[in-house]
Coordinates of C-alpha atoms and ligand atoms in Angstrom, one line a residue:
M23 CA 0.3 -0.6 -0.1
S24 CA 1.0 3.7 -0.5
D25 CA 2.2 5.4 2.0
A26 CA 0.9 8.7 3.5
S27 CA 3.7 11.1 1.1
S28 CA 3.5 8.9 -2.1
A29 CA -0.4 9.4 -1.9
H30 CA 0.6 13.0 -3.9
K31 CA 2.9 11.7 -5.2
Q32 CA 3.0 13.8 -8.7
Y33 CA 3.9 12.0 -12.0
T34 CA 5.2 14.5 -15.3
R35 CA 7.3 13.4 -18.9
E36 CA 9.8 13.0 -16.8
D37 CA 9.4 10.1 -15.8
L38 CA 6.4 7.7 -17.6
A39 CA 8.1 4.5 -16.2
G40 CA 7.8 5.4 -12.4
L41 CA 4.2 6.6 -13.5
R42 CA 2.8 3.0 -15.4
A43 CA 4.3 0.8 -12.4
A44 CA 2.2 3.2 -10.2
V45 CA -0.5 2.4 -12.0
T46 CA -0.1 -1.9 -12.4
R47 CA 0.0 -1.5 -8.5
I48 CA -3.1 0.7 -7.6
V49 CA -4.9 -1.5 -10.6
R50 CA -3.9 -4.2 -8.4
E51 CA -4.2 -3.8 -4.9
T52 CA -7.8 -1.6 -4.8
P53 CA -10.7 -3.9 -3.8
V54 CA -13.5 -5.1 -6.8
T55 CA -17.4 -5.0 -6.2
D56 CA -17.9 -7.5 -9.1
L57 CA -21.1 -6.6 -10.0
H58 CA -22.6 -8.9 -11.6
T59 CA -21.9 -13.5 -11.2
H60 CA -23.2 -16.8 -10.4
L61 CA -21.8 -16.9 -7.5
Y62 CA -24.2 -17.6 -4.2
A63 CA -23.6 -17.4 -0.8
P64 CA -23.2 -21.0 1.5
P65 CA -26.7 -20.8 2.0
F66 CA -27.8 -21.8 -1.8
G67 CA -26.6 -24.6 -0.8
E68 CA -25.2 -26.6 -4.3
L69 CA -25.7 -23.1 -7.0
L70 CA -22.7 -22.3 -5.1
L71 CA -19.3 -24.2 -7.5
Y72 CA -16.4 -24.2 -7.1
G73 CA -13.2 -27.0 -7.4
F74 CA -11.4 -28.3 -10.4
D75 CA -14.6 -30.1 -11.5
E76 CA -16.8 -27.2 -12.0
L77 CA -13.6 -25.7 -13.5
L78 CA -13.2 -28.3 -16.0
T79 CA -16.7 -28.4 -16.9
Y80 CA -17.3 -24.6 -17.4
H81 CA -19.8 -24.2 -20.6
Y82 CA -16.8 -22.5 -22.4
L83 CA -14.4 -25.0 -21.8
I84 CA -17.3 -28.1 -22.7
A85 CA -18.3 -25.8 -25.8
E86 CA -14.0 -26.1 -26.8
V87 CA -14.0 -29.6 -25.9
L88 CA -16.8 -30.3 -28.6
R89 CA -15.1 -28.9 -31.3
A90 CA -11.4 -30.4 -30.1
T91 CA -13.1 -33.3 -30.3
R92 CA -16.3 -33.6 -32.5
M93 CA -17.5 -36.2 -30.1
D94 CA -21.4 -36.6 -30.4
A95 CA -23.2 -33.9 -27.4
A96 CA -25.0 -36.7 -25.4
A97 CA -22.2 -39.4 -24.9
Y98 CA -20.3 -36.4 -23.5
W99 CA -24.0 -35.6 -21.3
A100 CA -23.7 -39.3 -20.4
L101 CA -20.4 -39.3 -18.6
S102 CA -20.0 -38.3 -15.1
K103 CA -19.1 -35.0 -13.9
R104 CA -15.6 -36.2 -12.6
E105 CA -15.6 -37.9 -16.3
Q106 CA -16.2 -35.0 -17.8
A107 CA -13.4 -33.4 -15.9
N108 CA -10.8 -35.3 -17.5
L109 CA -11.7 -35.9 -20.2
I110 CA -11.6 -32.0 -21.1
W111 CA -7.7 -31.8 -19.4
K112 CA -6.5 -35.1 -21.4
E113 CA -8.5 -32.9 -24.3
L114 CA -8.1 -29.3 -24.1
F115 CA -5.2 -28.8 -21.7
L116 CA -2.9 -32.3 -22.2
K117 CA -2.9 -33.0 -25.4
R118 CA -3.2 -30.0 -27.3
S119 CA -1.3 -25.9 -25.4
P120 CA -4.4 -24.0 -23.5
Y121 CA -4.1 -21.3 -24.5
S122 CA -7.9 -20.2 -25.0
E123 CA -9.0 -17.7 -22.4
A124 CA -11.0 -20.1 -20.3
C125 CA -7.8 -21.9 -20.7
R126 CA -5.8 -20.6 -19.1
G127 CA -7.9 -19.2 -17.4
V128 CA -7.6 -22.6 -15.3
V129 CA -4.3 -22.6 -15.2
T130 CA -4.2 -18.6 -14.1
V131 CA -6.7 -20.3 -10.8
L132 CA -4.6 -23.0 -10.4
N133 CA -1.3 -21.3 -10.3
A134 CA -2.5 -18.6 -7.6
L135 CA -3.5 -21.5 -5.5
G136 CA -0.1 -22.1 -5.2
L137 CA -0.5 -26.2 -6.9
D138 CA 2.4 -27.4 -8.9
L139 CA 1.9 -27.0 -12.5
S140 CA 4.1 -28.9 -14.2
S141 CA 2.9 -32.0 -13.1
R142 CA -0.3 -31.6 -14.6
D143 CA -2.0 -34.0 -12.1
A144 CA -5.8 -33.8 -12.8
E145 CA -5.9 -36.2 -8.9
A146 CA -3.7 -34.1 -6.9
Y147 CA -6.1 -30.5 -8.3
R148 CA -9.3 -32.4 -7.5
A149 CA -7.6 -33.5 -4.2
H150 CA -6.8 -29.8 -3.5
F151 CA -10.7 -28.4 -3.1
N152 CA -11.3 -32.0 -1.4
D153 CA -11.7 -31.1 1.7
V154 CA -12.4 -26.8 1.8
E155 CA -15.0 -25.4 3.8
P156 CA -17.2 -23.3 1.2
S157 CA -17.7 -19.8 3.9
A158 CA -13.7 -19.8 4.6
H159 CA -13.1 -20.7 1.3
I160 CA -14.8 -18.3 -0.1
D161 CA -13.1 -15.7 1.9
R162 CA -10.0 -17.4 0.6
V163 CA -10.3 -17.1 -2.7
M164 CA -11.5 -13.5 -2.8
Q165 CA -9.1 -12.8 -0.5
V166 CA -6.1 -14.7 -4.0
A167 CA -8.6 -12.1 -6.2
N168 CA -8.6 -9.4 -4.2
L169 CA -12.8 -8.3 -4.4
S170 CA -15.2 -6.5 -1.6
S171 CA -18.0 -7.5 -2.7
V172 CA -20.1 -10.0 -5.3
V173 CA -22.8 -9.5 -7.2
M174 CA -25.5 -12.8 -7.4
T175 CA -28.0 -13.4 -9.8
N176 CA -30.9 -14.7 -7.5
D177 CA -33.7 -16.1 -9.5
P178 CA -37.4 -15.7 -8.1
F179 CA -38.4 -18.7 -9.9
D180 CA -36.4 -21.4 -8.9
A181 CA -36.7 -23.8 -7.3
I182 CA -33.3 -24.5 -5.3
E183 CA -33.0 -20.3 -4.9
R184 CA -36.9 -19.3 -2.9
P185 CA -36.8 -21.9 -0.3
V186 CA -33.1 -19.7 1.3
W187 CA -35.3 -16.1 0.5
E188 CA -38.6 -17.4 2.0
G189 CA -36.7 -19.0 4.6
G190 CA -35.4 -15.7 6.1
Y191 CA -31.7 -16.2 4.5
A192 CA -29.9 -13.8 6.9
G193 CA -27.0 -12.4 3.7
D194 CA -23.6 -12.3 4.0
P195 CA -21.5 -8.6 3.3
R196 CA -19.7 -11.1 0.8
F197 CA -22.8 -11.6 -1.3
H198 CA -25.0 -8.8 -3.2
A199 CA -28.8 -10.0 -4.5
A200 CA -29.8 -9.0 -7.9
L201 CA -34.1 -9.7 -9.2
R202 CA -33.5 -11.4 -12.3
I203 CA -36.0 -11.7 -14.0
D204 CA -35.4 -13.6 -18.0
P205 CA -38.6 -16.3 -16.7
L206 CA -41.1 -12.7 -16.3
L207 CA -39.7 -11.1 -19.6
N208 CA -38.4 -14.1 -21.7
D209 CA -41.4 -16.3 -21.3
W210 CA -45.1 -14.6 -19.8
K211 CA -47.3 -17.8 -20.0
G212 CA -44.7 -19.9 -18.7
I213 CA -45.1 -17.6 -15.8
Y214 CA -47.9 -15.7 -14.8
P215 CA -49.6 -19.6 -13.3
R216 CA -46.5 -19.1 -11.1
L217 CA -47.2 -15.8 -10.1
Q218 CA -51.3 -17.0 -9.7
G219 CA -50.0 -20.0 -7.8
W220 CA -47.9 -18.0 -4.9
G221 CA -51.3 -16.1 -4.9
Y222 CA -50.6 -12.7 -7.3
E223 CA -54.2 -12.2 -9.6
V224 CA -53.0 -11.9 -12.8
E225 CA -54.4 -12.6 -16.4
P226 CA -52.9 -13.9 -19.9
L227 CA -54.0 -11.1 -21.5
L228 CA -51.5 -8.0 -18.5
G229 CA -54.8 -6.2 -17.8
A230 CA -54.9 -3.5 -15.5
K231 CA -55.8 -5.4 -11.9
S232 CA -52.5 -7.6 -13.8
I233 CA -50.4 -5.6 -13.5
A234 CA -50.6 -4.5 -10.7
E235 CA -50.2 -7.4 -9.0
V236 CA -46.9 -7.9 -11.2
R237 CA -45.4 -5.1 -9.5
R238 CA -46.7 -5.9 -5.4
F239 CA -45.2 -9.6 -6.9
L240 CA -41.3 -7.0 -8.0
L241 CA -41.3 -5.3 -6.0
D242 CA -42.3 -7.9 -2.6
T243 CA -39.5 -9.7 -4.4
I244 CA -36.7 -6.5 -4.4
R245 CA -36.8 -6.0 -1.2
R246 CA -37.2 -9.6 0.4
M247 CA -33.9 -9.6 -1.5
K248 CA -32.3 -6.7 -1.3
A249 CA -31.7 -7.0 -4.7
L250 CA -29.3 -4.5 -5.7
Y251 CA -30.7 -3.8 -9.6
M252 CA -33.8 -5.9 -11.8
A253 CA -31.3 -7.2 -14.8
V254 CA -32.7 -8.9 -18.0
S255 CA -30.5 -11.1 -19.8
L256 CA -32.6 -10.1 -23.8
P257 CA -32.3 -12.0 -27.7
P258 CA -30.8 -9.9 -30.5
E259 CA -34.0 -9.2 -31.2
F260 CA -35.2 -7.1 -28.6
R261 CA -37.1 -4.2 -29.2
Y262 CA -38.4 -0.8 -27.1
P263 CA -41.1 0.3 -28.5
A264 CA -42.0 -2.8 -29.2
D265 CA -46.4 -4.3 -29.7
S266 CA -45.2 -7.4 -27.5
M267 CA -45.5 -8.2 -24.1
R268 CA -42.5 -7.8 -23.2
A269 CA -42.5 -4.2 -24.4
K270 CA -45.0 -4.0 -22.3
L271 CA -44.2 -5.8 -19.3
I272 CA -41.1 -3.7 -19.1
V273 CA -42.6 -0.5 -20.3
D274 CA -45.3 -1.5 -17.6
C275 CA -44.4 -3.6 -14.6
V276 CA -40.0 -3.4 -14.8
A277 CA -39.7 0.9 -15.0
P278 CA -42.3 1.9 -12.6
V279 CA -41.3 -0.1 -9.8
A280 CA -37.5 0.4 -10.6
A281 CA -38.6 4.1 -10.7
E282 CA -39.7 3.6 -7.1
A283 CA -37.6 1.3 -5.9
G284 CA -34.6 3.6 -7.0
I285 CA -33.0 0.8 -8.5
P286 CA -32.0 0.5 -11.7
F287 CA -32.3 -2.0 -14.9
A288 CA -29.8 -3.6 -16.5
M289 CA -30.3 -5.4 -19.6
M290 CA -27.5 -7.5 -20.5
I291 CA -28.8 -7.2 -25.1
G292 CA -27.2 -10.1 -28.2
V293 CA -27.7 -13.6 -26.3
K294 CA -29.0 -15.9 -29.1
R295 CA -30.0 -19.0 -26.6
S296 CA -30.4 -22.3 -27.7
V297 CA -29.1 -22.5 -31.2
N298 CA -27.5 -25.2 -30.5
P299 CA -29.4 -27.6 -27.5
A300 CA -27.4 -30.5 -27.5
L301 CA -24.6 -28.4 -25.8
R302 CA -27.3 -27.2 -23.4
L303 CA -26.4 -24.3 -21.2
A304 CA -23.1 -24.2 -23.6
G305 CA -25.0 -24.2 -26.6
D306 CA -25.9 -20.5 -26.8
G307 CA -25.3 -17.7 -29.3
V308 CA -24.5 -13.9 -30.2
G309 CA -27.1 -11.5 -32.6
L310 CA -25.9 -7.6 -33.3
S311 CA -28.4 -5.8 -31.4
D312 CA -30.6 -2.7 -31.4
V313 CA -29.1 0.6 -29.9
G314 CA -31.4 2.1 -31.5
S315 CA -34.0 0.8 -28.9
V316 CA -31.8 1.1 -25.4
E317 CA -31.9 5.4 -27.2
R318 CA -34.9 5.2 -27.3
L319 CA -36.3 3.8 -23.3
C320 CA -33.4 5.9 -21.9
A321 CA -35.1 8.9 -23.2
A322 CA -38.8 7.7 -22.6
F323 CA -38.0 6.9 -19.0
P324 CA -36.0 9.4 -18.1
N325 CA -35.6 9.4 -14.5
N326 CA -35.5 5.7 -14.0
K327 CA -31.9 3.8 -14.7
F328 CA -30.4 1.9 -16.9
M329 CA -27.1 -0.5 -16.9
V330 CA -26.5 -2.7 -20.2
T331 CA -23.9 -5.0 -21.3
M332 CA -24.1 -6.0 -25.2
L333 CA -22.5 -9.4 -26.3
A334 CA -21.8 -8.2 -30.4
R335 CA -19.0 -7.1 -30.5
E336 CA -20.2 -4.5 -33.5
N337 CA -22.5 -3.3 -31.2
Q338 CA -20.0 -2.1 -28.5
H339 CA -18.9 2.1 -30.8
E340 CA -22.4 2.1 -30.6
L341 CA -23.7 2.3 -27.8
T342 CA -20.6 4.2 -25.9
V343 CA -21.7 6.6 -27.9
T344 CA -25.3 7.0 -26.8
A345 CA -24.1 6.3 -23.6
R346 CA -21.8 10.0 -24.2
K347 CA -25.4 10.9 -25.0
F348 CA -27.7 9.6 -21.0
P349 CA -26.3 10.2 -17.9
N350 CA -29.0 7.8 -17.3
L351 CA -27.3 5.0 -18.9
F352 CA -24.7 2.8 -17.1
L353 CA -22.5 0.4 -19.4
F354 CA -20.5 -2.4 -18.0
G355 CA -18.3 -5.4 -18.4
C356 CA -17.3 -7.9 -22.2
W357 CA -19.7 -9.6 -21.3
W358 CA -19.6 -13.5 -21.8
F359 CA -17.8 -13.6 -25.3
L360 CA -16.3 -10.3 -25.5
N361 CA -14.6 -11.5 -21.8
N362 CA -11.5 -12.3 -24.2
P363 CA -8.0 -9.5 -23.6
S364 CA -8.5 -8.5 -27.2
L365 CA -11.2 -7.9 -27.0
I366 CA -11.4 -6.4 -23.8
E367 CA -8.3 -4.4 -24.9
E368 CA -9.8 -2.9 -27.5
M369 CA -13.1 -1.8 -26.1
T370 CA -11.9 -1.0 -22.6
R371 CA -10.4 1.9 -24.5
M372 CA -12.9 3.2 -26.0
R373 CA -15.2 3.7 -23.8
L374 CA -12.4 4.9 -21.4
E375 CA -11.8 7.6 -24.5
L376 CA -15.6 8.1 -24.8
L377 CA -16.2 8.1 -21.1
G378 CA -13.5 8.9 -19.1
T379 CA -14.5 8.1 -15.2
S380 CA -18.0 7.3 -15.9
V381 CA -17.9 3.7 -16.7
V382 CA -17.4 -0.1 -14.0
P383 CA -15.0 -1.6 -17.7
Q384 CA -15.1 -5.3 -15.9
H385 CA -17.2 -8.4 -14.6
S386 CA -16.6 -11.4 -13.8
D387 CA -19.7 -12.9 -14.5
A388 CA -18.3 -16.1 -12.3
R389 CA -19.7 -19.0 -12.4
V390 CA -18.2 -21.0 -10.2
L391 CA -16.2 -19.9 -7.9
E392 CA -12.4 -19.7 -8.3
Q393 CA -12.8 -17.7 -11.8
V394 CA -13.1 -14.8 -10.1
I395 CA -9.0 -15.3 -8.9
Y396 CA -8.6 -15.8 -13.1
K397 CA -11.0 -13.2 -14.5
W398 CA -9.7 -10.5 -11.9
D399 CA -6.4 -11.1 -13.2
H400 CA -6.3 -11.0 -16.7
S401 CA -8.3 -7.7 -16.6
R402 CA -6.4 -6.3 -14.5
T403 CA -3.7 -6.7 -16.4
I404 CA -5.4 -5.2 -19.4
L405 CA -7.7 -2.5 -17.9
A406 CA -3.9 -1.8 -16.0
K407 CA -2.3 -2.2 -19.8
V408 CA -5.2 1.0 -21.0
L409 CA -4.8 3.3 -17.7
A410 CA -0.7 3.4 -17.6
D411 CA -1.7 5.0 -22.2
K412 CA -4.1 7.2 -21.1
Y413 CA -2.4 9.3 -18.0
A414 CA 1.5 9.4 -20.3
D415 CA -1.0 10.7 -22.4
L416 CA -2.0 13.5 -20.0
A417 CA 2.1 14.0 -18.1
L418 CA 3.1 14.0 -22.2
A419 CA -0.2 16.4 -22.8
G420 CA 1.9 18.5 -20.3
W421 CA -0.8 17.4 -16.7
T422 CA 1.2 15.8 -14.3
V423 CA -1.0 12.7 -12.4
A424 CA -1.0 12.5 -9.3
E425 CA -1.1 8.9 -6.8
D426 CA -3.8 9.3 -5.0
E427 CA -6.1 10.6 -8.8
I428 CA -5.5 7.5 -10.1
Q429 CA -6.3 5.7 -6.7
R430 CA -9.2 7.7 -7.0
D431 CA -10.1 6.7 -11.0
V432 CA -9.2 2.8 -10.4
S433 CA -11.7 2.7 -6.8
G434 CA -14.9 4.1 -9.6
L435 CA -13.4 1.5 -11.9
L436 CA -13.8 -1.3 -10.0
G437 CA -17.0 -0.6 -8.4
E438 CA -17.2 3.0 -7.1
N439 CA -19.6 4.0 -9.9
F440 CA -21.3 1.3 -9.8
W441 CA -22.5 2.3 -6.2
A442 CA -22.3 5.8 -6.8
F443 CA -25.2 5.5 -9.4
L444 CA -27.5 3.8 -7.4
K445 CA -28.3 6.1 -4.6
Ligands
RAT503 O1 -21.3 -15.5 -19.1 C1 -21.6 -16.8 -18.5 O2 -21.4 -17.8 -18.1 C2 -23.5 -17.0 -19.8 O3 -24.4 -18.4 -19.2 C3 -24.9 -16.0 -18.9 O4 -24.7 -17.0 -17.9 C4 -25.3 -14.9 -18.4 O5 -23.6 -13.8 -18.2 C5 -26.0 -14.1 -18.5 O6 -26.4 -13.6 -17.2 O7 -27.3 -15.2 -17.8
ZN504 ZN1 -24.3 -14.5 -16.6

């Protein structure tokens, strides 16, 4: 940590190497709020995934092994989890070099946890996680990754989650909640009978009474979860305005509730679900989305806050320009297929150039606990590189850059900007 004197250290064009070293150190040492993950606090039981077999069977790696081997997906799913992990280890780490981003992630994690990579011994790696106690393991992993807290993805329709919330879950300061409403917005026909079953008087056609009841359901759930935001993933065809049940639900229910509760509505746009259903979770694809719809929503609901990330690289420039026009639009993360070094660097550079400090450049989307180690390690390296270039450009332009100013900016980019947007 910097001491009081170094906090005020000033860098000019005479010491660009010192400036770069300071940026790198500060980006490494600043704790992160990870604003979108699929990790869960211990009371959610089996929803919290961790350990070697889970790391190896990440759906990103499933897609890669099925491609590398051209094996039948059904044959893969017939294997036990342990056999799947062993297959992936053999095919993607032993028979080939693991330089894809998802493979390299496993290497970074094993290395950071002190395992001997030269042995390439899957059994030894597996054994490392055998007797971990989940809560202590979470502490250790968060410490290695330097995270202060993570945001979960909480589905009120999930059969495992629901009883935890209903059973008076006490909360855990390491984990915040986010109310995920994909089923509501993407499958109204399947969902309204369940709302009816829970005592909400909704009808298929969404009249005035139903609208009030969906709002009541959302508000009840936000309050119970203490959700920081509501979120949905949307297909490339998502349009606003539109003559669809989804658009009606957003306009009549989600937006008013978000405004009333004072929380943002996060839209993750551009996923084509199940383009290859045989791959299950690994079978989703990407498509070009409509930034104009985001623009129109931000304009139509100036008192609402929107968080947006888009999946297609080709949407990023237009989306970033749109964020310049709407202070109620907050961009976050390099989502899923964009979470690769070349694309993270391109996007981060562009966002810092167009949006200055007002963005959160990354989230982990970790599905397995230890993944936060590699996702943040790899992203911090890129953020430090891009930021160092930006400060060096400033110093060359004649600005002096103070270390405490760098710290302020990095704290914002790694989480404080998100907390400020929530206020
Ligand atoms: O990034 C992923 O792992 C995807 O499978 C999804 O979880 C996506 O991030 C989502 O939240 O829908
Ligand atoms: Zn996700």
